[in-house]
PDB file of C-alpha atoms in Angstrom:
ATOM      1  CA  ASP A   1     -14.625 -28.579 -36.863  1.00  0.00           C
ATOM      2  CA  GLN A   2     -15.071 -29.161 -33.064  1.00  0.00           C
ATOM      3  CA  GLN A   3     -12.924 -32.184 -31.685  1.00  0.00           C
ATOM      4  CA  VAL A   4     -14.491 -31.971 -27.612  1.00  0.00           C
ATOM      5  CA  LYS A   5     -18.022 -31.635 -27.609  1.00  0.00           C
ATOM      6  CA  GLN A   6     -19.576 -31.096 -24.731  1.00  0.00           C
ATOM      7  CA  ASN A   7     -23.861 -31.230 -25.767  1.00  0.00           C
ATOM      8  CA  SER A   8     -25.344 -30.039 -22.176  1.00  0.00           C
ATOM      9  CA  PRO A   9     -24.687 -26.190 -21.763  1.00  0.00           C
ATOM     10  CA  SER A  10     -26.137 -26.460 -18.419  1.00  0.00           C
ATOM     11  CA  LEU A  11     -27.105 -28.681 -15.820  1.00  0.00           C
ATOM     12  CA  SER A  12     -29.280 -28.234 -12.202  1.00  0.00           C
ATOM     13  CA  VAL A  13     -28.497 -30.204  -9.459  1.00  0.00           C
ATOM     14  CA  GLN A  14     -29.660 -30.779  -5.805  1.00  0.00           C
ATOM     15  CA  GLU A  15     -27.640 -30.012  -3.092  1.00  0.00           C
ATOM     16  CA  GLY A  16     -25.760 -33.436  -1.759  1.00  0.00           C
ATOM     17  CA  ARG A  17     -26.816 -35.365  -5.072  1.00  0.00           C
ATOM     18  CA  ILE A  18     -24.544 -36.209  -7.420  1.00  0.00           C
ATOM     19  CA  SER A  19     -23.552 -34.169 -10.396  1.00  0.00           C
ATOM     20  CA  ILE A  20     -22.311 -36.018 -14.187  1.00  0.00           C
ATOM     21  CA  LEU A  21     -21.148 -33.865 -17.063  1.00  0.00           C
ATOM     22  CA  ASN A  22     -20.309 -35.132 -19.972  1.00  0.00           C
ATOM     23  CA  CYS A  23     -17.684 -34.967 -22.613  1.00  0.00           C
ATOM     24  CA  ASP A  24     -17.749 -36.684 -26.088  1.00  0.00           C
ATOM     25  CA  TYR A  25     -14.388 -35.707 -28.486  1.00  0.00           C
ATOM     26  CA  THR A  26     -13.795 -37.273 -32.441  1.00  0.00           C
ATOM     27  CA  ASN A  27      -9.651 -37.333 -32.755  1.00  0.00           C
ATOM     28  CA  SER A  28      -8.610 -41.147 -31.922  1.00  0.00           C
ATOM     29  CA  MET A  29      -5.131 -39.271 -31.344  1.00  0.00           C
ATOM     30  CA  PHE A  30      -6.348 -37.710 -28.359  1.00  0.00           C
ATOM     31  CA  ASP A  31      -4.265 -39.180 -24.797  1.00  0.00           C
ATOM     32  CA  TYR A  32      -4.737 -36.707 -22.276  1.00  0.00           C
ATOM     33  CA  PHE A  33      -7.606 -35.513 -20.892  1.00  0.00           C
ATOM     34  CA  LEU A  34      -8.420 -32.995 -18.358  1.00  0.00           C
ATOM     35  CA  TRP A  35     -10.963 -30.679 -16.726  1.00  0.00           C
ATOM     36  CA  TYR A  36     -11.567 -27.191 -16.213  1.00  0.00           C
ATOM     37  CA  LYS A  37     -13.354 -25.106 -13.548  1.00  0.00           C
ATOM     38  CA  LYS A  38     -14.270 -21.468 -14.372  1.00  0.00           C
ATOM     39  CA  TYR A  39     -15.949 -18.912 -12.248  1.00  0.00           C
ATOM     40  CA  PRO A  40     -17.097 -15.730 -13.698  1.00  0.00           C
ATOM     41  CA  ALA A  41     -14.257 -12.985 -13.493  1.00  0.00           C
ATOM     42  CA  GLU A  42     -11.558 -15.449 -13.309  1.00  0.00           C
ATOM     43  CA  GLY A  43      -9.748 -17.902 -15.445  1.00  0.00           C
ATOM     44  CA  PRO A  44     -10.218 -21.625 -15.485  1.00  0.00           C
ATOM     45  CA  THR A  45      -8.627 -23.571 -12.879  1.00  0.00           C
ATOM     46  CA  PHE A  46      -7.674 -27.419 -13.724  1.00  0.00           C
ATOM     47  CA  LEU A  47      -9.808 -29.982 -11.974  1.00  0.00           C
ATOM     48  CA  ILE A  48      -8.770 -33.293 -12.166  1.00  0.00           C
ATOM     49  CA  SER A  49      -6.624 -35.365 -15.263  1.00  0.00           C
ATOM     50  CA  ILE A  50      -6.794 -38.632 -16.720  1.00  0.00           C
ATOM     51  CA  SER A  51      -4.527 -40.456 -19.054  1.00  0.00           C
ATOM     52  CA  SER A  52      -5.276 -42.458 -22.382  1.00  0.00           C
ATOM     53  CA  ILE A  53      -4.112 -45.449 -20.459  1.00  0.00           C
ATOM     54  CA  LYS A  54      -6.323 -45.616 -17.645  1.00  0.00           C
ATOM     55  CA  ASP A  55     -10.400 -45.633 -17.532  1.00  0.00           C
ATOM     56  CA  LYS A  56     -10.936 -43.833 -13.988  1.00  0.00           C
ATOM     57  CA  ASN A  57      -9.328 -41.201 -11.864  1.00  0.00           C
ATOM     58  CA  GLU A  58     -10.471 -40.137  -8.440  1.00  0.00           C
ATOM     59  CA  ASP A  59      -9.515 -37.487  -6.870  1.00  0.00           C
ATOM     60  CA  GLY A  60     -11.910 -36.363  -3.926  1.00  0.00           C
ATOM     61  CA  ARG A  61     -15.108 -35.753  -4.436  1.00  0.00           C
ATOM     62  CA  PHE A  62     -14.463 -35.575  -8.324  1.00  0.00           C
ATOM     63  CA  THR A  63     -13.849 -38.706 -10.195  1.00  0.00           C
ATOM     64  CA  VAL A  64     -13.178 -38.902 -14.142  1.00  0.00           C
ATOM     65  CA  PHE A  65     -14.391 -41.940 -16.403  1.00  0.00           C
ATOM     66  CA  LEU A  66     -12.925 -42.375 -19.497  1.00  0.00           C
ATOM     67  CA  ASN A  67     -14.461 -44.565 -22.557  1.00  0.00           C
ATOM     68  CA  LYS A  68     -11.788 -44.580 -25.252  1.00  0.00           C
ATOM     69  CA  SER A  69     -14.119 -47.374 -27.501  1.00  0.00           C
ATOM     70  CA  ALA A  70     -16.823 -44.439 -27.344  1.00  0.00           C
ATOM     71  CA  LYS A  71     -14.488 -41.331 -27.231  1.00  0.00           C
ATOM     72  CA  HIS A  72     -16.464 -40.409 -24.503  1.00  0.00           C
ATOM     73  CA  LEU A  73     -15.260 -38.928 -20.705  1.00  0.00           C
ATOM     74  CA  SER A  74     -17.623 -37.955 -18.045  1.00  0.00           C
ATOM     75  CA  LEU A  75     -17.034 -35.729 -14.751  1.00  0.00           C
ATOM     76  CA  HIS A  76     -18.581 -37.146 -11.268  1.00  0.00           C
ATOM     77  CA  ILE A  77     -18.918 -35.132  -8.399  1.00  0.00           C
ATOM     78  CA  VAL A  78     -20.251 -36.553  -4.926  1.00  0.00           C
ATOM     79  CA  PRO A  79     -21.477 -35.175  -3.269  1.00  0.00           C
ATOM     80  CA  SER A  80     -22.230 -31.728  -5.118  1.00  0.00           C
ATOM     81  CA  GLN A  81     -21.920 -28.614  -3.130  1.00  0.00           C
ATOM     82  CA  PRO A  82     -23.314 -24.913  -3.886  1.00  0.00           C
ATOM     83  CA  GLY A  83     -19.417 -23.969  -4.390  1.00  0.00           C
ATOM     84  CA  ASP A  84     -19.172 -26.512  -6.992  1.00  0.00           C
ATOM     85  CA  SER A  85     -21.970 -24.295  -9.080  1.00  0.00           C
ATOM     86  CA  ALA A  86     -19.606 -22.341 -12.652  1.00  0.00           C
ATOM     87  CA  VAL A  87     -18.995 -23.524 -15.979  1.00  0.00           C
ATOM     88  CA  TYR A  88     -16.642 -26.982 -16.652  1.00  0.00           C
ATOM     89  CA  PHE A  89     -14.576 -27.193 -19.300  1.00  0.00           C
ATOM     90  CA  CYS A  90     -13.526 -30.599 -20.838  1.00  0.00           C
ATOM     91  CA  ALA A  91     -10.100 -30.267 -22.456  1.00  0.00           C
ATOM     92  CA  ALA A  92      -7.749 -32.814 -24.538  1.00  0.00           C
ATOM     93  CA  SER A  93      -4.190 -33.060 -26.448  1.00  0.00           C
ATOM     94  CA  GLY A  94      -2.094 -35.890 -27.908  1.00  0.00           C
ATOM     95  CA  THR A  95       1.275 -36.972 -26.932  1.00  0.00           C
ATOM     96  CA  GLY A  96       3.839 -34.224 -27.732  1.00  0.00           C
ATOM     97  CA  ALA A  97       1.023 -31.672 -28.741  1.00  0.00           C
ATOM     98  CA  ASN A  98       0.973 -27.634 -27.994  1.00  0.00           C
ATOM     99  CA  ASN A  99      -2.730 -27.714 -27.929  1.00  0.00           C
ATOM    100  CA  LEU A 100      -5.200 -28.416 -25.915  1.00  0.00           C
ATOM    101  CA  PHE A 101      -9.067 -28.715 -27.580  1.00  0.00           C
ATOM    102  CA  PHE A 102     -11.428 -27.209 -25.280  1.00  0.00           C
ATOM    103  CA  GLY A 103     -15.322 -27.986 -25.345  1.00  0.00           C
ATOM    104  CA  THR A 104     -17.895 -25.657 -25.118  1.00  0.00           C
ATOM    105  CA  GLY A 105     -18.500 -25.903 -21.465  1.00  0.00           C
ATOM    106  CA  THR A 106     -21.427 -26.628 -19.059  1.00  0.00           C
ATOM    107  CA  ARG A 107     -22.611 -24.619 -16.493  1.00  0.00           C
ATOM    108  CA  LEU A 108     -23.533 -26.388 -13.530  1.00  0.00           C
ATOM    109  CA  THR A 109     -25.841 -25.162 -10.470  1.00  0.00           C
ATOM    110  CA  VAL A 110     -25.571 -26.636  -7.364  1.00  0.00           C
ATOM    111  CA  ILE A 111     -29.001 -25.764  -5.601  1.00  0.00           C
ATOM    112  CA  PRO A 112     -28.942 -25.764  -1.990  1.00  0.00           C
TER     113      PRO A 112
ATOM    114  CA  GLU B   1       2.245 -18.218  -5.290  1.00  0.00           C
ATOM    115  CA  ALA B   2       2.086 -19.459  -9.300  1.00  0.00           C
ATOM    116  CA  GLN B   3       0.951 -16.891 -10.387  1.00  0.00           C
ATOM    117  CA  VAL B   4      -0.314 -15.919 -14.479  1.00  0.00           C
ATOM    118  CA  THR B   5      -1.542 -12.174 -14.656  1.00  0.00           C
ATOM    119  CA  GLN B   6      -2.716 -10.328 -17.376  1.00  0.00           C
ATOM    120  CA  ASN B   7      -3.332  -6.611 -18.317  1.00  0.00           C
ATOM    121  CA  PRO B   8      -5.564  -5.115 -19.159  1.00  0.00           C
ATOM    122  CA  ARG B   9      -8.423  -6.977 -17.323  1.00  0.00           C
ATOM    123  CA  TYR B  10     -11.108  -4.860 -19.196  1.00  0.00           C
ATOM    124  CA  LEU B  11     -10.528  -2.910 -22.137  1.00  0.00           C
ATOM    125  CA  ILE B  12     -12.930  -1.209 -25.058  1.00  0.00           C
ATOM    126  CA  THR B  13     -11.061   0.473 -27.673  1.00  0.00           C
ATOM    127  CA  VAL B  14     -11.774   1.256 -31.632  1.00  0.00           C
ATOM    128  CA  THR B  15     -11.547  -0.024 -34.772  1.00  0.00           C
ATOM    129  CA  GLY B  16      -7.687  -0.003 -36.043  1.00  0.00           C
ATOM    130  CA  LYS B  17      -6.370   1.387 -32.686  1.00  0.00           C
ATOM    131  CA  LYS B  18      -3.203  -1.092 -31.982  1.00  0.00           C
ATOM    132  CA  LEU B  19      -3.356  -2.700 -28.436  1.00  0.00           C
ATOM    133  CA  THR B  20      -1.378  -4.460 -26.471  1.00  0.00           C
ATOM    134  CA  VAL B  21      -2.307  -7.175 -23.388  1.00  0.00           C
ATOM    135  CA  THR B  22       0.021  -8.289 -21.107  1.00  0.00           C
ATOM    136  CA  CYS B  23       0.852 -11.864 -20.360  1.00  0.00           C
ATOM    137  CA  SER B  24       3.216 -12.397 -17.320  1.00  0.00           C
ATOM    138  CA  GLN B  25       4.183 -16.131 -15.008  1.00  0.00           C
ATOM    139  CA  ASN B  26       6.264 -16.409 -11.661  1.00  0.00           C
ATOM    140  CA  MET B  27       6.424 -20.328 -12.640  1.00  0.00           C
ATOM    141  CA  ASN B  28       9.728 -20.220 -14.621  1.00  0.00           C
ATOM    142  CA  HIS B  29       7.272 -22.085 -17.355  1.00  0.00           C
ATOM    143  CA  GLU B  30       9.104 -22.522 -20.901  1.00  0.00           C
ATOM    144  CA  TYR B  31       5.773 -22.930 -22.444  1.00  0.00           C
ATOM    145  CA  MET B  32       3.122 -19.816 -22.882  1.00  0.00           C
ATOM    146  CA  SER B  33      -0.179 -19.748 -24.877  1.00  0.00           C
ATOM    147  CA  TRP B  34      -3.112 -17.348 -25.714  1.00  0.00           C
ATOM    148  CA  TYR B  35      -6.709 -18.768 -26.229  1.00  0.00           C
ATOM    149  CA  ARG B  36      -9.897 -16.628 -26.611  1.00  0.00           C
ATOM    150  CA  GLN B  37     -13.184 -17.392 -25.301  1.00  0.00           C
ATOM    151  CA  ASP B  38     -16.327 -16.955 -27.206  1.00  0.00           C
ATOM    152  CA  PRO B  39     -19.981 -18.220 -26.794  1.00  0.00           C
ATOM    153  CA  GLY B  40     -20.648 -22.050 -28.191  1.00  0.00           C
ATOM    154  CA  LEU B  41     -16.746 -22.059 -29.305  1.00  0.00           C
ATOM    155  CA  GLY B  42     -15.224 -22.929 -26.082  1.00  0.00           C
ATOM    156  CA  LEU B  43     -11.506 -21.801 -25.675  1.00  0.00           C
ATOM    157  CA  ARG B  44      -9.291 -21.742 -28.994  1.00  0.00           C
ATOM    158  CA  GLN B  45      -5.390 -21.496 -29.317  1.00  0.00           C
ATOM    159  CA  ILE B  46      -4.336 -18.160 -31.085  1.00  0.00           C
ATOM    160  CA  TYR B  47      -0.921 -18.470 -30.624  1.00  0.00           C
ATOM    161  CA  TYR B  48       1.617 -20.505 -28.260  1.00  0.00           C
ATOM    162  CA  SER B  49       5.713 -20.448 -27.694  1.00  0.00           C
ATOM    163  CA  MET B  50       7.493 -22.965 -26.465  1.00  0.00           C
ATOM    164  CA  ASN B  51      10.234 -20.630 -25.297  1.00  0.00           C
ATOM    165  CA  VAL B  52      12.022 -17.415 -25.908  1.00  0.00           C
ATOM    166  CA  GLU B  53      11.867 -16.326 -29.717  1.00  0.00           C
ATOM    167  CA  VAL B  54       9.945 -19.591 -30.913  1.00  0.00           C
ATOM    168  CA  THR B  55       6.399 -18.918 -31.119  1.00  0.00           C
ATOM    169  CA  ASP B  56       3.862 -20.851 -33.672  1.00  0.00           C
ATOM    170  CA  LYS B  57       0.282 -20.275 -34.838  1.00  0.00           C
ATOM    171  CA  GLY B  58      -2.797 -21.671 -32.739  1.00  0.00           C
ATOM    172  CA  ASP B  59      -6.107 -22.472 -34.383  1.00  0.00           C
ATOM    173  CA  VAL B  60      -6.985 -18.693 -35.332  1.00  0.00           C
ATOM    174  CA  PRO B  61      -3.800 -16.731 -34.890  1.00  0.00           C
ATOM    175  CA  GLU B  62      -4.960 -14.116 -38.121  1.00  0.00           C
ATOM    176  CA  GLY B  63      -5.212 -10.937 -36.637  1.00  0.00           C
ATOM    177  CA  TYR B  64      -3.046 -11.241 -34.141  1.00  0.00           C
ATOM    178  CA  LYS B  65       0.697 -11.114 -33.389  1.00  0.00           C
ATOM    179  CA  VAL B  66       2.957 -12.269 -30.288  1.00  0.00           C
ATOM    180  CA  SER B  67       6.533 -11.706 -29.179  1.00  0.00           C
ATOM    181  CA  ARG B  68       8.238 -14.203 -26.522  1.00  0.00           C
ATOM    182  CA  LYS B  69      11.859 -12.017 -25.547  1.00  0.00           C
ATOM    183  CA  GLU B  70      11.812 -12.915 -22.204  1.00  0.00           C
ATOM    184  CA  LYS B  71      10.815 -16.376 -20.758  1.00  0.00           C
ATOM    185  CA  ARG B  72       7.979 -14.959 -18.513  1.00  0.00           C
ATOM    186  CA  ASN B  73       6.362 -12.550 -20.735  1.00  0.00           C
ATOM    187  CA  PHE B  74       3.828 -13.425 -23.820  1.00  0.00           C
ATOM    188  CA  PRO B  75       2.265 -10.392 -24.813  1.00  0.00           C
ATOM    189  CA  LEU B  76      -0.562 -10.249 -27.038  1.00  0.00           C
ATOM    190  CA  ILE B  77      -0.708  -7.792 -30.152  1.00  0.00           C
ATOM    191  CA  LEU B  78      -3.783  -6.873 -32.159  1.00  0.00           C
ATOM    192  CA  GLU B  79      -1.959  -4.125 -34.859  1.00  0.00           C
ATOM    193  CA  SER B  80      -5.580  -3.303 -36.204  1.00  0.00           C
ATOM    194  CA  PRO B  81      -8.273  -4.313 -34.089  1.00  0.00           C
ATOM    195  CA  SER B  82     -11.660  -5.238 -35.612  1.00  0.00           C
ATOM    196  CA  PRO B  83     -15.285  -5.923 -33.950  1.00  0.00           C
ATOM    197  CA  ASN B  84     -14.934  -9.545 -34.728  1.00  0.00           C
ATOM    198  CA  GLN B  85     -11.844  -9.758 -32.118  1.00  0.00           C
ATOM    199  CA  THR B  86     -14.168  -8.686 -29.459  1.00  0.00           C
ATOM    200  CA  SER B  87     -13.729 -11.513 -27.265  1.00  0.00           C
ATOM    201  CA  LEU B  88     -12.806 -12.874 -23.558  1.00  0.00           C
ATOM    202  CA  TYR B  89      -8.494 -13.564 -23.966  1.00  0.00           C
ATOM    203  CA  PHE B  90      -6.699 -15.676 -21.470  1.00  0.00           C
ATOM    204  CA  CYS B  91      -3.112 -16.333 -21.244  1.00  0.00           C
ATOM    205  CA  ALA B  92      -1.533 -19.821 -20.209  1.00  0.00           C
ATOM    206  CA  SER B  93       1.677 -21.608 -19.072  1.00  0.00           C
ATOM    207  CA  SER B  94       3.160 -24.727 -18.510  1.00  0.00           C
ATOM    208  CA  ARG B  95       6.142 -26.712 -18.311  1.00  0.00           C
ATOM    209  CA  VAL B  96       7.445 -27.585 -21.487  1.00  0.00           C
ATOM    210  CA  GLY B  97       7.303 -31.055 -23.373  1.00  0.00           C
ATOM    211  CA  GLY B  98       4.152 -31.133 -24.636  1.00  0.00           C
ATOM    212  CA  LEU B  99       0.829 -31.066 -22.658  1.00  0.00           C
ATOM    213  CA  SER B 100       0.120 -34.687 -22.002  1.00  0.00           C
ATOM    214  CA  GLY B 101       0.698 -34.881 -18.022  1.00  0.00           C
ATOM    215  CA  ASN B 102       1.146 -31.221 -17.584  1.00  0.00           C
ATOM    216  CA  THR B 103      -1.093 -28.676 -16.352  1.00  0.00           C
ATOM    217  CA  ILE B 104      -1.387 -25.477 -17.363  1.00  0.00           C
ATOM    218  CA  TYR B 105      -1.927 -22.488 -15.543  1.00  0.00           C
ATOM    219  CA  PHE B 106      -4.347 -19.822 -17.050  1.00  0.00           C
ATOM    220  CA  GLY B 107      -4.339 -15.895 -16.203  1.00  0.00           C
ATOM    221  CA  GLU B 108      -7.913 -14.526 -15.019  1.00  0.00           C
ATOM    222  CA  GLY B 109      -8.909 -13.243 -18.513  1.00  0.00           C
ATOM    223  CA  SER B 110      -9.022  -9.992 -20.668  1.00  0.00           C
ATOM    224  CA  TRP B 111     -12.138  -9.039 -21.483  1.00  0.00           C
ATOM    225  CA  LEU B 112     -11.799  -6.810 -25.281  1.00  0.00           C
ATOM    226  CA  THR B 113     -14.214  -4.448 -26.582  1.00  0.00           C
ATOM    227  CA  VAL B 114     -13.791  -3.445 -30.146  1.00  0.00           C
ATOM    228  CA  VAL B 115     -16.073  -0.727 -31.365  1.00  0.00           C
TER     229      VAL B 115
END
């Protein structure tokens, strides 16, 4: 059973606009959440993370929001750039855990 | 440069022919792990290792073996590959202490096709 879900397999956004990628999780023991970005023929690269003690974390153009009561997190990219076109994976982990649980990914296309 | 290196990057093999995918990291990380990525399923953990000579099963360990004789290396062994092991494989490493708060670094991936 998929504990981390990304229900949108793809998203297209115009350059300069906001991209919003969504992720839902089912396990209330998860307390650390990450976003990874993946280009074709490359491994996933870490983008941004958030601990469950926070509801927002910002790093430049990237902001992750966490809504614990809804078990939902989102990644906002503002402004979106063509180089942001990639597959984005949401991942979650619990304290002391030795595994990251990944979503199925959302392919973002930023149109110039 | 911090790196996780996997080899081979691409391999086509036949059912039953043993193969090994090597993984090496240069960050002195204690934790290493193997994942496979399949369409519609995201990345799923196969095996992980918390340190030398310490390995444990992940979510989908069937058909795989691993070993951790040295800190930097964590090879993935398919003793008798089958077509359902056709997948994209990623090796990853991290500092020890659980994954909360630590960044996992991934290799570039190994495309494996079993015919």
